[in-house]
Amino acid sequence: MALQAHLVELERKHKVLESELHDALVHLSTDDLRIVELKRRKLMVRDEIQRLKNGASETLH
């Protein structure tokens, strides 16, 4: 179940990035580039999760 463990880790990273992004948005002094970078990383992780889930579901059919 290496795939499942990888998905769990990616979902954990996504939640951490979501929390970091929220904190950055709350603090008005946060650099805009930092916010853009957090959003980009969060989207990359989300896309990877979707890609793996879609690939896993295709192998089951």
XYZ file of C-alpha atoms in Angstrom:
61
model
C 0.000 0.000 0.000
C 2.779 2.415 -0.864
C 0.330 4.433 -2.949
C -2.042 4.838 -0.012
C 0.805 5.974 2.249
C 1.908 8.472 -0.396
C -1.634 9.832 -0.694
C -1.883 10.210 3.086
C 1.399 12.132 3.132
C 0.285 14.385 0.272
C -3.011 15.113 2.021
C -1.078 15.977 5.181
C 1.165 18.342 3.212
C -1.900 19.920 1.619
C -3.410 20.614 5.054
C -0.128 22.105 6.303
C 0.065 24.376 3.256
C -3.573 25.363 3.719
C -2.818 26.339 7.314
C 0.313 28.272 6.313
C -1.640 30.082 3.612
C -4.397 30.996 6.042
C -1.856 32.359 8.517
C -0.127 34.322 5.760
C -3.408 35.867 4.629
C -4.329 36.859 8.185
C -1.037 38.688 8.700
C -1.149 41.757 6.521
C 2.634 42.078 6.610
C 3.095 38.838 4.659
C 4.887 39.317 1.368
C 2.633 38.815 -1.679
C 5.250 36.549 -3.244
C 5.059 34.264 -0.199
C 1.283 33.999 -0.621
C 1.626 33.247 -4.336
C 4.234 30.578 -3.605
C 2.048 28.920 -0.953
C -0.927 28.891 -3.324
C 1.218 27.417 -6.103
C 2.593 24.670 -3.856
C -0.878 23.878 -2.499
C -2.274 23.544 -6.029
C 0.631 21.332 -7.090
C -0.002 18.994 -4.154
C -3.742 18.941 -4.863
C -3.109 18.154 -8.530
C -0.741 15.330 -7.564
C -3.375 13.891 -5.203
C -5.983 13.970 -7.971
C -3.590 12.436 -10.491
C -2.768 9.566 -8.144
C -6.407 8.989 -7.200
C -7.465 8.999 -10.851
C -4.661 6.621 -11.748
C -5.586 4.302 -8.886
C -9.254 4.241 -9.847
C -8.380 3.483 -13.484
C -6.306 0.466 -12.469
C -9.250 -0.911 -10.487
C -11.543 -0.964 -13.515
